[in-house]
Tab-separated table of C-alpha atoms in Angstrom:
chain	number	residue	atom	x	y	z
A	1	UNK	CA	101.514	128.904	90.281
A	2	UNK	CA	100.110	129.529	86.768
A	3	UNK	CA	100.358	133.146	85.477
A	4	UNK	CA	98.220	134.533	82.581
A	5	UNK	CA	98.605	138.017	80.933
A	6	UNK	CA	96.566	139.968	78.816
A	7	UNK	CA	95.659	143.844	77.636
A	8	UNK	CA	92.300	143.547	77.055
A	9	UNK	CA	89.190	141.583	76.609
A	10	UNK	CA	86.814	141.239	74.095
A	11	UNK	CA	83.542	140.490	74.424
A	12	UNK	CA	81.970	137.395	73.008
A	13	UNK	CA	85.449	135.096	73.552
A	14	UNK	CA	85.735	132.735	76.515
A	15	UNK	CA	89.106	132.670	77.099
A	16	UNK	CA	90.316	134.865	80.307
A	17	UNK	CA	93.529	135.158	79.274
A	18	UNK	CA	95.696	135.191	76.446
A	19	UNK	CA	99.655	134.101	77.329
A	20	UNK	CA	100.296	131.493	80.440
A	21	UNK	CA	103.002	130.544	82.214
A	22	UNK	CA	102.857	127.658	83.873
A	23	UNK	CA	104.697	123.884	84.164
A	24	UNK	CA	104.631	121.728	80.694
A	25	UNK	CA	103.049	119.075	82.408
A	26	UNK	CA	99.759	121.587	83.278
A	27	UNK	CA	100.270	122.230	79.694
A	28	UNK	CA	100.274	118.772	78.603
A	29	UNK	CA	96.639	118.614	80.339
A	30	UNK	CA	95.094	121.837	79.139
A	31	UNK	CA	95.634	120.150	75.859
A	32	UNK	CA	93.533	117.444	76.600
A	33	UNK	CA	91.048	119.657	77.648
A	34	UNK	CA	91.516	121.678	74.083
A	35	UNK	CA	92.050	124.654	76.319
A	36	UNK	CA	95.026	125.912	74.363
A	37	UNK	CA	96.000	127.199	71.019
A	38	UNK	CA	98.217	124.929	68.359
A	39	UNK	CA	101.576	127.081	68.142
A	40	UNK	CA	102.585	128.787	65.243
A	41	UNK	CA	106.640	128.292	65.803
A	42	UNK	CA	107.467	130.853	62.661
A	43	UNK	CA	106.109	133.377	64.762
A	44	UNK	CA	108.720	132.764	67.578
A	45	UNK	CA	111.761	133.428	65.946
A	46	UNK	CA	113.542	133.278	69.607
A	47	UNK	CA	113.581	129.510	69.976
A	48	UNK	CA	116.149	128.509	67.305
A	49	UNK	CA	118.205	131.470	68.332
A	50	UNK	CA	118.014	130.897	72.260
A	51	UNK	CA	118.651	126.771	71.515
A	52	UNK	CA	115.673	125.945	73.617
A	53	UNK	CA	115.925	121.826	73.956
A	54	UNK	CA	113.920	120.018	71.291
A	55	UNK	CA	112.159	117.635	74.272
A	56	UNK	CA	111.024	121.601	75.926
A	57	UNK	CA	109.371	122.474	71.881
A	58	UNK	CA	105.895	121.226	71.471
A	59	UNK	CA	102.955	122.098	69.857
A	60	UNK	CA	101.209	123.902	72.313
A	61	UNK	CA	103.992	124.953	74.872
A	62	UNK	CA	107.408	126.331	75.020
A	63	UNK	CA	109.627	125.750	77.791
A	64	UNK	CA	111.491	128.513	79.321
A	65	UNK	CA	112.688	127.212	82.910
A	66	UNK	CA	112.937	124.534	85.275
A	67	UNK	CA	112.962	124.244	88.895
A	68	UNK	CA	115.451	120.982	90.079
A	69	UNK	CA	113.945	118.667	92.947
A	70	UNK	CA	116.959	118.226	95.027
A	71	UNK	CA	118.912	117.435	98.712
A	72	UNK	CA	118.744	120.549	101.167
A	73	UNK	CA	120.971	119.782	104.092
A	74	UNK	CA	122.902	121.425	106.843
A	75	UNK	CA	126.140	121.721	106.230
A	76	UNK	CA	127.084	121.527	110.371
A	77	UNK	CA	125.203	118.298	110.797
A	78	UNK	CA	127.417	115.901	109.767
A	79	UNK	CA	130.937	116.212	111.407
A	80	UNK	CA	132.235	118.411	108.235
A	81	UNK	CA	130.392	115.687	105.441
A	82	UNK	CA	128.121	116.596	102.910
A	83	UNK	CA	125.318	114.000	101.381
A	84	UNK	CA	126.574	113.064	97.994
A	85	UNK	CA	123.906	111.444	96.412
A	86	UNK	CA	120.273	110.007	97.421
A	87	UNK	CA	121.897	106.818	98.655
A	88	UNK	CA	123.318	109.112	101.613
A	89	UNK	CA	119.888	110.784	101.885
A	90	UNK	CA	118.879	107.245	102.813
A	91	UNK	CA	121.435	106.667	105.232
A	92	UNK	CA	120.531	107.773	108.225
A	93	UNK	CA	123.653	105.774	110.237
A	94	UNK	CA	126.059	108.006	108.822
A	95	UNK	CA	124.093	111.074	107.852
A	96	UNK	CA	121.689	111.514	111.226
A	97	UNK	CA	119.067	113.413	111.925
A	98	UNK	CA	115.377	113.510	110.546
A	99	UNK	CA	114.357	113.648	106.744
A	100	UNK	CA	111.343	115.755	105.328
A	101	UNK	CA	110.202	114.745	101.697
A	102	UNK	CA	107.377	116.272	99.759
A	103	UNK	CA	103.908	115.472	100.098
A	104	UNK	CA	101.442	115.196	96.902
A	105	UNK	CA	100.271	118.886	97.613
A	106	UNK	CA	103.472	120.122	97.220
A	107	UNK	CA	104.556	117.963	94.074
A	108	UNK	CA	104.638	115.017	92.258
A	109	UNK	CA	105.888	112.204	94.898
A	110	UNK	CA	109.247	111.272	95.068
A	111	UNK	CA	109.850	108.097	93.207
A	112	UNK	CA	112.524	108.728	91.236
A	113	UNK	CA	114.805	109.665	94.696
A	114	UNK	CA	114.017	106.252	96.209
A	115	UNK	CA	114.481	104.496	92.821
A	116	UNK	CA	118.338	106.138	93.016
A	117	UNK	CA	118.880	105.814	96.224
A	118	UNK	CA	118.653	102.009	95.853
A	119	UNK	CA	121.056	101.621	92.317
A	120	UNK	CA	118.620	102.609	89.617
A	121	UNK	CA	120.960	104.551	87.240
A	122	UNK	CA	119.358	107.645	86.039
A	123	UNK	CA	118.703	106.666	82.430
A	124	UNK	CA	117.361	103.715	83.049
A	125	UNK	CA	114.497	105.306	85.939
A	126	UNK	CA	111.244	105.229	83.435
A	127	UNK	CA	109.375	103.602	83.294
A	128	UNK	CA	109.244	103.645	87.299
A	129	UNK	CA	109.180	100.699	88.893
A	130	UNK	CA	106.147	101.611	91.351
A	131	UNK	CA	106.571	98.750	93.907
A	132	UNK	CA	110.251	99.062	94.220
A	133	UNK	CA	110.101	102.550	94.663
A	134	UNK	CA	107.879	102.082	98.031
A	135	UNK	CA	109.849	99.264	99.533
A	136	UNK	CA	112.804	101.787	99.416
A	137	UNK	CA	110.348	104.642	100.989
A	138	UNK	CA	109.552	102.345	103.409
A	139	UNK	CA	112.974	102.044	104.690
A	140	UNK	CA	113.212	105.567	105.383
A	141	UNK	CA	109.235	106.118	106.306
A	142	UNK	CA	110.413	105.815	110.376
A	143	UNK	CA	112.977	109.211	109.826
A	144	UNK	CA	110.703	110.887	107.563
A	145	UNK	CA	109.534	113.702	110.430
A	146	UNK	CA	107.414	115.928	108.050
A	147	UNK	CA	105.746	115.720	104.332
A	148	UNK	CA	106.453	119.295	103.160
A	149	UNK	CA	103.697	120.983	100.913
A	150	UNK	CA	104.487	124.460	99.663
A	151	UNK	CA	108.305	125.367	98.791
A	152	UNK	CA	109.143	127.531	102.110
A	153	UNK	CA	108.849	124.639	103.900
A	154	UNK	CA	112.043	122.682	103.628
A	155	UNK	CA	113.921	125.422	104.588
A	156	UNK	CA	111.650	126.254	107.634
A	157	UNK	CA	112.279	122.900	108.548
A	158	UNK	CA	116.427	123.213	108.073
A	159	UNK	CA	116.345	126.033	110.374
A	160	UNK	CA	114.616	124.806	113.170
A	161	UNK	CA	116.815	121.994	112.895
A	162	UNK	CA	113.769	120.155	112.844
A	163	UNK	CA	115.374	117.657	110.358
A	164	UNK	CA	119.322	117.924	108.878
A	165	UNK	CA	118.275	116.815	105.501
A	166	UNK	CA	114.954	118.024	103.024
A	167	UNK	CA	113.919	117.024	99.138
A	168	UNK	CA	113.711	120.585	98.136
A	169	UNK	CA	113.133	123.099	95.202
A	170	UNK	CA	117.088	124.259	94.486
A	171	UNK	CA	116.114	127.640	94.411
A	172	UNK	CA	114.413	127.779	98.158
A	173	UNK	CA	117.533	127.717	100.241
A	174	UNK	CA	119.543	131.013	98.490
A	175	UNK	CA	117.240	133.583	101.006
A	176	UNK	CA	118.712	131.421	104.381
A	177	UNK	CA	122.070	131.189	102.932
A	178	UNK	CA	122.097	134.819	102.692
A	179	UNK	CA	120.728	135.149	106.497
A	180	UNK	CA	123.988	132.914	107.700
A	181	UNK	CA	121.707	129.903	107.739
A	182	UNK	CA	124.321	126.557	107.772
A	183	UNK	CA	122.084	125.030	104.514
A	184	UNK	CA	123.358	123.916	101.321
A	185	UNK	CA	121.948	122.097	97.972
A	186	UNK	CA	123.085	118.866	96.628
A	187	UNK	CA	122.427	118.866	92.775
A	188	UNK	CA	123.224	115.098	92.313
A	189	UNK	CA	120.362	113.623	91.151
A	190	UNK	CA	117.786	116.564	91.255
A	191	UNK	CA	114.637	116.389	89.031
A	192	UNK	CA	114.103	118.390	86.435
A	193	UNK	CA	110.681	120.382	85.844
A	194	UNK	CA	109.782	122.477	83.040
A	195	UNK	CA	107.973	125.699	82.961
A	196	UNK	CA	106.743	127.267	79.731
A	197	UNK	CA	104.602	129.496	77.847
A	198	UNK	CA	101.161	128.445	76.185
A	199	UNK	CA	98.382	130.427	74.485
A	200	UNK	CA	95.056	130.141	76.005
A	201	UNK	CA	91.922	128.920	73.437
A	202	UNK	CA	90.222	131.947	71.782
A	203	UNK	CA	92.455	134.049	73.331
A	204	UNK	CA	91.527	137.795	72.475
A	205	UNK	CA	95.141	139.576	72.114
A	206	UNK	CA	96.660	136.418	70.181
A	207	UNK	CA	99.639	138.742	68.289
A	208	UNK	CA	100.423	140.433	71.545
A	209	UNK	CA	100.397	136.929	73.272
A	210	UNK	CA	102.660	135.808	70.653
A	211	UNK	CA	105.041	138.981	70.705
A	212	UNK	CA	105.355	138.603	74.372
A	213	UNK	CA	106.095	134.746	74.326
A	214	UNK	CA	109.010	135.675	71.812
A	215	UNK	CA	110.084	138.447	73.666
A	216	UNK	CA	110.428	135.943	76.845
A	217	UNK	CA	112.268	132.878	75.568
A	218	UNK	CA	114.871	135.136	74.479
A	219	UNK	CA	118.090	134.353	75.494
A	220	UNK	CA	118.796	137.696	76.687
A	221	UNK	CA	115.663	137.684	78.546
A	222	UNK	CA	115.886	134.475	80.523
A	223	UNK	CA	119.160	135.409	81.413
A	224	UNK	CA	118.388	139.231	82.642
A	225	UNK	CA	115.399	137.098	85.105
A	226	UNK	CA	117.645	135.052	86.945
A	227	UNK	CA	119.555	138.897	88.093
A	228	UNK	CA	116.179	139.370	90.174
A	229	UNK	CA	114.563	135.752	90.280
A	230	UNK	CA	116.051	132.123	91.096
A	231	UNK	CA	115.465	130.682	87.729
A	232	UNK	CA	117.074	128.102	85.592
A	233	UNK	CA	116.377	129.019	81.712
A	234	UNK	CA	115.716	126.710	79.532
A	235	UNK	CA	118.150	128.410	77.106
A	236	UNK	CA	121.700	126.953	77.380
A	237	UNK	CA	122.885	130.491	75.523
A	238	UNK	CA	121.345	132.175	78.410
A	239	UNK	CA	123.956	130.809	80.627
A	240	UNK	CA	126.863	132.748	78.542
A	241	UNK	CA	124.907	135.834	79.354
A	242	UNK	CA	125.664	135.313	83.088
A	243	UNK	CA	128.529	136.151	85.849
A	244	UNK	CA	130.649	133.500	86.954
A	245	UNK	CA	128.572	133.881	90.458
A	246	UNK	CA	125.098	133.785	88.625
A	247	UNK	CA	125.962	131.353	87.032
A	248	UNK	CA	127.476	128.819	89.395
A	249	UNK	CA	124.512	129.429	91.459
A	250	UNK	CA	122.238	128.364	88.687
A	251	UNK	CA	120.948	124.631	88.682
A	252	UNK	CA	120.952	124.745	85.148
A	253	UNK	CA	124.659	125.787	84.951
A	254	UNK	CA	126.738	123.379	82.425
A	255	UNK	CA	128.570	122.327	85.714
A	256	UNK	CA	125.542	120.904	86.708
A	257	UNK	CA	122.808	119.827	84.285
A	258	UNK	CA	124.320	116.208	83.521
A	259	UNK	CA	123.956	115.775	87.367
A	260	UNK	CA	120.506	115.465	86.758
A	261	UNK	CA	117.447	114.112	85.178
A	262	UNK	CA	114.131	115.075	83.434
A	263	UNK	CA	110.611	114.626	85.319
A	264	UNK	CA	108.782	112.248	82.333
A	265	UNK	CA	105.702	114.182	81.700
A	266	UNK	CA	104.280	111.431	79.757
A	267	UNK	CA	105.082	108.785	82.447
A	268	UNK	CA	103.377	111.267	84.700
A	269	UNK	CA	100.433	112.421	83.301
A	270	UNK	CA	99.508	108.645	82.843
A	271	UNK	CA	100.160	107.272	86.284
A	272	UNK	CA	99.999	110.654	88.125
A	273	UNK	CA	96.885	109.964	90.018
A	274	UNK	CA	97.505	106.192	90.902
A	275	UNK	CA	100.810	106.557	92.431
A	276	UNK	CA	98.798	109.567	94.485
A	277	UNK	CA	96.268	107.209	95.700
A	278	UNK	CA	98.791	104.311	96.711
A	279	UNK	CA	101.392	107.639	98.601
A	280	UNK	CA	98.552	108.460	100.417
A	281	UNK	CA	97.738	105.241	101.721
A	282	UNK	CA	101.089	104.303	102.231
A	283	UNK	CA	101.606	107.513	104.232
A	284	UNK	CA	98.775	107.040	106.687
């Protein structure tokens, strides 16, 4: 969900807002619609200092997080194994039970996951190979019980024992874990999304926007949010900054981040819509 801040308006200026936070790929669009500002990067001194990755730097957005696509499971489902990779997601013989993957209203469909689960190394995914990726969702389509849409419901799902396995958002599963809930994350092969700051068109408070966007990507600052929120900074200093138990529950942990992959936003935004019109047809 996008968030916008501001401290006052001004009459005469159309923009509503002033500083946004929302995912790079929204970003990437508002800039085709010339609905943000061109970035000034001397006036956010943070990024060098907080290491943010070159690929999350452009000129209209910053990154400052990601949320990883990943395997939700329960862990008493499978005789004491645990999935180890989206080839096992697709194995139903030895991992039983149901699956639930995400529908187009809840995210960008799930390629990439089929495209591993049949070989595809994970440098060599994009450009996706559409019609391959379908034959392998067909395979599965039969145990697929449910196409999730908002990020509760995977877990929902896990504890109803509605299905033993769920793609889910990494950070969805830490509330049931702490209810005694038998669910655990698989990082293998999650997909990585970026979130990030942008500054709306004619925005009224543009200094304040810009102090605030600084103030954020700090490394100290992405680090102090994942205390209260689950977030994965895009900072790699931020991780320093963290307990051992913070940070170990973090997707974006050293331990973790060559385990995955990131989402190709300019893959996306060009074949986005298409591969939404073929899911839904082949999900009818």
């Amino acid at each position: 969900m996008p968030r916008c801040w501001r401290r006052s308006s001004r009459a005469g200026r159309s923009a509503t807002c002033d500083l946004i936070n929302n995912s790079m790929m929204s970003h990437n669009k508002y800039v085709q619609q010339d609905a943000l500002e061109k970035l000034d990067l001397d006036r956010v001194k943070s990024v060098k200092r907080a290491k943010i990755p070159e690929a999350q730097i452009t000129d209209h957005a910053i990154g400052a997080a990601f949320y990883g696509q990943c395997i939700g499971y329960r862990t008493d489902a499978f005789g004491g194994r645990k999935p180890e990779s989206w080839a096992d997601f697709w194995d139903t013989k030895v991992f039983k039970g149901g699956r639930s993957m995400v529908s187009p209203d809840g995210d960008l469909p799930e390629l990439e996951f089929a495209l591993l689960a049949d070989g595809v190394p994970m440098d060599k995914l994009y450009p996706l190979d559409v019609d391959r990726a379908f034959k392998v969702l067909t395979r599965l389509r039969g145990d697929i019980k449910k196409y999730w849409d908002s990020g509760p419901l995977p877990g929902v799902l896990l504890s109803r024992q509605e299905v033993t396995m769920s793609t889910v958002w990494d950070g969805r599963l830490a509330d049931l874990q702490k209810q005694g809930v038998p669910v655990e994350r698989q990082l293998n092969g999650m997909r990585r999304q970026f979130s990030g700051y942008a500054i709306a068109k004619g925005a009224a408070n543009i200094d304040a926007a810009y102090k605030l966007m600084d103030f954020s990507l700090r490394a100290e600052s992405q680090a102090a949010l994942v205390k209260f929120f689950p977030s994965n900074p895009s900072s790699p200093v931020a991780y320093a900054k963290l307990t051992d138990e913070e940070r170990n529950a973090s997707a974006g942990a050293p331990k973790y981040y060559d385990k995955g992959f990131d989402a190709d936003v300019e893959w996306w935004l060009k074949n986005e819509s298409a591969v939404t019109k073929r899911w839904l047809e082949w999900a009818r």
